[in-house]
CSV table of N, CA and C in Angstrom, one decimal:
chain,number,residue,atom,x,y,z
A,1,UNK,N,58.5,-29.8,49.0
A,1,UNK,CA,59.5,-30.8,48.6
A,1,UNK,C,60.8,-30.3,49.9
A,2,UNK,N,62.0,-30.4,49.3
A,2,UNK,CA,63.1,-29.3,50.9
A,2,UNK,C,63.7,-31.1,50.5
A,3,UNK,N,65.9,-30.2,49.7
A,3,UNK,CA,66.7,-31.1,49.3
A,3,UNK,C,67.2,-31.2,50.8
A,4,UNK,N,67.6,-32.0,51.2
A,4,UNK,CA,67.6,-33.0,52.8
A,4,UNK,C,69.9,-32.5,52.7
A,5,UNK,N,70.2,-33.3,51.3
A,5,UNK,CA,71.5,-33.9,51.5
A,5,UNK,C,71.5,-34.6,49.4
A,6,UNK,N,72.9,-34.3,49.3
A,6,UNK,CA,72.4,-34.7,47.9
A,6,UNK,C,72.0,-36.6,47.4
A,7,UNK,N,70.7,-36.5,46.9
A,7,UNK,CA,69.8,-38.0,46.9
A,7,UNK,C,69.3,-38.2,47.9
A,8,UNK,N,68.8,-37.0,49.1
A,8,UNK,CA,67.7,-37.3,49.8
A,8,UNK,C,66.9,-36.1,49.4
A,9,UNK,N,66.0,-36.4,49.5
A,9,UNK,CA,65.9,-34.5,49.7
A,9,UNK,C,64.0,-34.9,50.9
A,10,UNK,N,63.3,-34.5,51.6
A,10,UNK,CA,62.3,-33.7,52.9
A,10,UNK,C,60.7,-33.9,52.1
A,11,UNK,N,60.2,-34.2,52.0
A,11,UNK,CA,58.8,-34.8,51.7
A,11,UNK,C,57.8,-34.4,53.5
A,12,UNK,N,57.4,-33.2,53.5
A,12,UNK,CA,55.4,-33.7,53.6
A,12,UNK,C,54.5,-33.8,54.0
A,13,UNK,N,53.5,-34.4,54.0
A,13,UNK,CA,52.4,-34.7,54.0
A,13,UNK,C,51.3,-34.3,54.8
A,14,UNK,N,50.5,-33.4,53.8
A,14,UNK,CA,49.2,-32.8,54.7
A,14,UNK,C,48.1,-33.1,53.6
A,15,UNK,N,47.2,-33.9,54.8
A,15,UNK,CA,45.4,-33.5,54.5
A,15,UNK,C,45.5,-35.2,54.9
A,16,UNK,N,44.7,-35.7,53.8
A,16,UNK,CA,44.9,-36.7,54.2
A,16,UNK,C,45.2,-37.9,52.8
A,17,UNK,N,45.6,-39.5,53.0
A,17,UNK,CA,46.6,-39.8,52.1
A,17,UNK,C,44.7,-41.3,52.5
A,18,UNK,N,44.2,-41.6,51.1
A,18,UNK,CA,42.9,-42.9,51.1
A,18,UNK,C,43.5,-42.9,50.2
A,19,UNK,N,42.3,-43.9,49.8
A,19,UNK,CA,41.4,-44.7,48.3
A,19,UNK,C,42.2,-43.2,47.3
A,20,UNK,N,41.9,-41.8,46.6
A,20,UNK,CA,42.2,-41.2,45.6
A,20,UNK,C,43.3,-41.2,45.7
A,21,UNK,N,44.4,-40.9,46.6
A,21,UNK,CA,45.0,-40.3,46.8
A,21,UNK,C,46.6,-41.7,46.2
A,22,UNK,N,46.8,-42.5,46.7
A,22,UNK,CA,46.9,-43.7,47.8
A,22,UNK,C,48.3,-43.4,46.4
A,23,UNK,N,48.0,-44.7,45.3
A,23,UNK,CA,49.1,-44.1,43.7
A,23,UNK,C,49.7,-43.3,43.8
A,24,UNK,N,48.7,-41.7,43.8
A,24,UNK,CA,50.1,-41.2,43.1
A,24,UNK,C,50.5,-40.8,44.8
A,25,UNK,N,50.7,-41.3,45.7
A,25,UNK,CA,51.8,-41.0,47.1
A,25,UNK,C,52.3,-42.2,46.6
A,26,UNK,N,52.4,-43.3,46.4
A,26,UNK,CA,52.8,-43.9,46.0
A,26,UNK,C,54.5,-43.7,45.2
A,27,UNK,N,54.0,-43.5,43.7
A,27,UNK,CA,54.5,-43.3,43.2
A,27,UNK,C,55.3,-42.3,43.4
A,28,UNK,N,55.0,-40.7,43.3
A,28,UNK,CA,55.5,-39.6,44.4
A,28,UNK,C,56.9,-40.4,45.5
A,29,UNK,N,56.4,-40.9,46.5
A,29,UNK,CA,57.7,-41.6,47.5
A,29,UNK,C,59.3,-42.4,46.5
A,30,UNK,N,57.7,-42.8,45.3
A,30,UNK,CA,59.1,-43.9,44.7
A,30,UNK,C,59.8,-43.7,44.0
A,31,UNK,N,60.0,-42.3,43.7
A,31,UNK,CA,60.6,-41.5,42.3
A,31,UNK,C,61.9,-41.8,43.0
A,32,UNK,N,62.4,-41.0,44.3
A,32,UNK,CA,63.7,-40.8,45.0
A,32,UNK,C,64.8,-41.5,44.9
A,33,UNK,N,65.5,-41.2,45.4
A,33,UNK,CA,66.5,-42.7,45.7
A,33,UNK,C,66.8,-42.7,47.4
A,34,UNK,N,65.7,-41.9,47.7
A,34,UNK,CA,66.3,-41.2,49.9
A,34,UNK,C,65.2,-40.4,50.0
A,35,UNK,N,64.7,-40.6,50.6
A,35,UNK,CA,63.3,-39.4,51.1
A,35,UNK,C,62.9,-39.7,53.4
A,36,UNK,N,63.1,-38.7,53.3
A,36,UNK,CA,62.7,-38.3,54.8
A,36,UNK,C,61.4,-37.3,54.4
A,37,UNK,N,60.7,-38.5,55.3
A,37,UNK,CA,58.9,-37.5,55.3
A,37,UNK,C,58.1,-37.7,56.5
A,38,UNK,N,58.0,-36.3,56.3
A,38,UNK,CA,57.4,-35.7,57.7
A,38,UNK,C,55.6,-35.5,57.8
A,39,UNK,N,55.5,-36.5,58.3
A,39,UNK,CA,53.9,-37.4,58.1
A,39,UNK,C,53.2,-36.2,58.9
A,40,UNK,N,53.7,-35.1,60.1
A,40,UNK,CA,52.9,-34.4,61.1
A,40,UNK,C,52.0,-33.0,60.3
A,41,UNK,N,51.6,-33.4,59.2
A,41,UNK,CA,50.2,-32.3,59.0
A,41,UNK,C,49.7,-33.3,58.3
A,42,UNK,N,49.6,-34.7,58.3
A,42,UNK,CA,48.4,-35.8,57.5
A,42,UNK,C,47.2,-35.5,59.0
A,43,UNK,N,45.7,-35.1,58.3
A,43,UNK,CA,45.1,-35.7,59.3
A,43,UNK,C,44.3,-36.8,59.5
A,44,UNK,N,43.9,-37.5,58.3
A,44,UNK,CA,43.9,-38.8,58.5
A,44,UNK,C,44.3,-40.0,56.7
A,45,UNK,N,44.2,-41.0,57.7
A,45,UNK,CA,45.5,-42.3,56.9
A,45,UNK,C,44.3,-43.1,56.8
A,46,UNK,N,44.5,-43.8,55.9
A,46,UNK,CA,43.5,-45.0,55.7
A,46,UNK,C,44.2,-46.4,55.6
A,47,UNK,N,43.6,-47.3,55.5
A,47,UNK,CA,44.2,-48.6,54.8
A,47,UNK,C,45.1,-48.3,53.4
A,48,UNK,N,44.2,-47.8,53.0
A,48,UNK,CA,45.3,-48.2,51.6
A,48,UNK,C,46.4,-46.8,52.0
A,49,UNK,N,46.7,-46.0,52.4
A,49,UNK,CA,46.9,-45.1,52.6
A,49,UNK,C,48.2,-45.6,53.5
A,50,UNK,N,48.2,-46.6,54.2
A,50,UNK,CA,49.4,-47.2,54.8
A,50,UNK,C,50.1,-48.4,54.0
A,51,UNK,N,49.0,-48.6,53.0
A,51,UNK,CA,49.4,-49.6,52.1
A,51,UNK,C,51.2,-48.8,51.2
A,52,UNK,N,50.3,-47.6,50.9
A,52,UNK,CA,50.6,-46.8,50.2
A,52,UNK,C,52.0,-46.4,50.3
A,53,UNK,N,52.2,-46.4,51.6
A,53,UNK,CA,53.5,-45.5,51.9
A,53,UNK,C,54.3,-46.8,52.5
A,54,UNK,N,53.9,-47.9,52.2
A,54,UNK,CA,55.0,-49.5,52.7
A,54,UNK,C,54.8,-49.8,51.4
A,55,UNK,N,54.6,-49.5,50.1
A,55,UNK,CA,54.6,-49.7,48.8
A,55,UNK,C,56.2,-48.9,48.2
A,56,UNK,N,55.8,-47.6,48.4
A,56,UNK,CA,57.5,-46.6,48.5
A,56,UNK,C,58.0,-47.2,49.8
A,57,UNK,N,58.1,-47.3,50.3
A,57,UNK,CA,59.4,-47.9,51.7
A,57,UNK,C,59.9,-48.8,51.0
A,58,UNK,N,59.3,-50.2,50.0
A,58,UNK,CA,59.3,-51.1,49.6
A,58,UNK,C,60.5,-51.1,48.6
A,59,UNK,N,59.5,-50.3,47.8
A,59,UNK,CA,60.4,-49.9,45.6
A,59,UNK,C,61.7,-49.7,46.6
A,60,UNK,N,61.4,-48.2,48.0
A,60,UNK,CA,63.2,-47.6,47.8
A,60,UNK,C,64.3,-48.8,48.6
A,61,UNK,N,64.0,-49.7,49.2
A,61,UNK,CA,64.6,-50.9,49.5
A,61,UNK,C,65.4,-51.5,48.9
A,62,UNK,N,64.5,-51.8,47.5
A,62,UNK,CA,65.1,-53.1,46.4
A,62,UNK,C,65.9,-52.2,45.9
A,63,UNK,N,65.6,-51.0,45.8
A,63,UNK,CA,66.3,-50.4,44.8
A,63,UNK,C,67.8,-49.4,45.7
A,64,UNK,N,68.0,-50.1,46.6
A,64,UNK,CA,68.6,-49.5,48.0
A,64,UNK,C,69.0,-48.5,48.8
A,65,UNK,N,68.2,-47.6,48.2
A,65,UNK,CA,67.6,-46.4,48.9
A,65,UNK,C,66.6,-46.6,49.6
A,66,UNK,N,66.1,-45.5,50.7
A,66,UNK,CA,65.9,-44.8,52.6
A,66,UNK,C,64.9,-44.7,51.8
A,67,UNK,N,64.1,-45.0,52.5
A,67,UNK,CA,62.4,-43.8,53.3
A,67,UNK,C,62.8,-43.7,54.8
A,68,UNK,N,62.2,-42.6,55.4
A,68,UNK,CA,61.8,-42.2,56.8
A,68,UNK,C,61.3,-41.6,57.3
A,69,UNK,N,60.0,-42.7,58.2
A,69,UNK,CA,59.0,-41.5,58.4
A,69,UNK,C,58.8,-41.4,59.4
A,70,UNK,N,57.6,-39.9,60.3
A,70,UNK,CA,58.3,-39.9,61.1
A,70,UNK,C,57.4,-38.5,61.3
A,71,UNK,N,57.0,-38.5,62.7
A,71,UNK,CA,55.2,-37.0,63.0
A,71,UNK,C,54.5,-37.8,62.7
A,72,UNK,N,53.9,-39.4,63.2
A,72,UNK,CA,52.5,-39.2,62.6
A,72,UNK,C,52.1,-38.3,64.7
A,73,UNK,N,51.4,-37.4,64.1
A,73,UNK,CA,50.3,-37.7,65.4
A,73,UNK,C,49.0,-37.9,65.4
A,74,UNK,N,47.8,-37.8,66.5
A,74,UNK,CA,46.3,-38.4,66.1
A,74,UNK,C,46.1,-39.5,66.0
A,75,UNK,N,45.0,-39.2,65.6
A,75,UNK,CA,44.9,-40.2,64.4
A,75,UNK,C,45.2,-41.0,63.3
A,76,UNK,N,46.1,-39.6,62.7
A,76,UNK,CA,47.5,-41.0,62.0
A,76,UNK,C,47.9,-42.0,62.4
A,77,UNK,N,48.7,-41.4,63.6
A,77,UNK,CA,49.6,-42.5,64.6
A,77,UNK,C,49.0,-43.3,64.9
A,78,UNK,N,47.7,-42.8,65.5
A,78,UNK,CA,46.7,-44.2,66.3
A,78,UNK,C,46.4,-45.0,65.3
A,79,UNK,N,46.3,-44.5,63.6
A,79,UNK,CA,46.1,-45.6,62.6
A,79,UNK,C,46.7,-46.8,62.1
A,80,UNK,N,48.0,-46.1,63.0
A,80,UNK,CA,50.0,-46.9,62.8
A,80,UNK,C,49.9,-48.2,63.7
A,81,UNK,N,49.4,-47.1,65.0
A,81,UNK,CA,49.5,-48.4,66.4
A,81,UNK,C,48.1,-49.5,66.4
A,82,UNK,N,47.6,-49.5,65.7
A,82,UNK,CA,46.4,-50.2,65.8
A,82,UNK,C,46.0,-51.8,65.0
A,83,UNK,N,46.9,-51.1,63.2
A,83,UNK,CA,47.7,-51.9,62.7
A,83,UNK,C,48.3,-53.1,63.1
A,84,UNK,N,49.7,-52.2,63.9
A,84,UNK,CA,50.4,-53.8,65.2
A,84,UNK,C,51.7,-52.3,63.5
A,85,UNK,N,51.9,-51.4,63.0
A,85,UNK,CA,52.6,-51.0,62.5
A,85,UNK,C,53.6,-49.6,62.3
A,86,UNK,N,53.4,-49.1,64.1
A,86,UNK,CA,54.3,-48.4,64.1
A,86,UNK,C,55.2,-48.0,64.4
A,87,UNK,N,56.1,-49.2,63.8
A,87,UNK,CA,57.1,-50.0,63.6
A,87,UNK,C,58.5,-49.7,62.9
A,88,UNK,N,56.7,-48.8,61.4
A,88,UNK,CA,57.1,-47.7,59.6
A,88,UNK,C,58.1,-46.8,60.9
A,89,UNK,N,57.5,-46.2,61.3
A,89,UNK,CA,57.6,-44.6,62.4
A,89,UNK,C,58.8,-45.0,62.3
A,90,UNK,N,59.8,-43.5,62.1
A,90,UNK,CA,61.7,-43.6,62.7
A,90,UNK,C,61.4,-42.9,64.1
A,91,UNK,N,60.4,-42.4,64.6
A,91,UNK,CA,60.6,-41.7,65.9
A,91,UNK,C,58.9,-43.0,66.6
A,92,UNK,N,59.4,-43.7,66.5
A,92,UNK,CA,58.4,-45.4,67.4
A,92,UNK,C,59.0,-46.1,68.7
């Protein structure tokens, strides 16, 4: 986690987001006011992982915050595309 500006942090997600850690990811990302999420380190994400990111983004939006997601690669980017949610990515 790195500080980008007052009230904003950068978070790099690494490994996998799935059933086993999705709730933790939602809680972590939802705890910030503004967050920049680098997805380049993710090797795998399933539907539960996509839902976790969407829940976090919705929680921030509801509080007037912002969550920016970018740099999804390979299978992770493909999952966003297949589900039709590539619009969630700020570099889509």
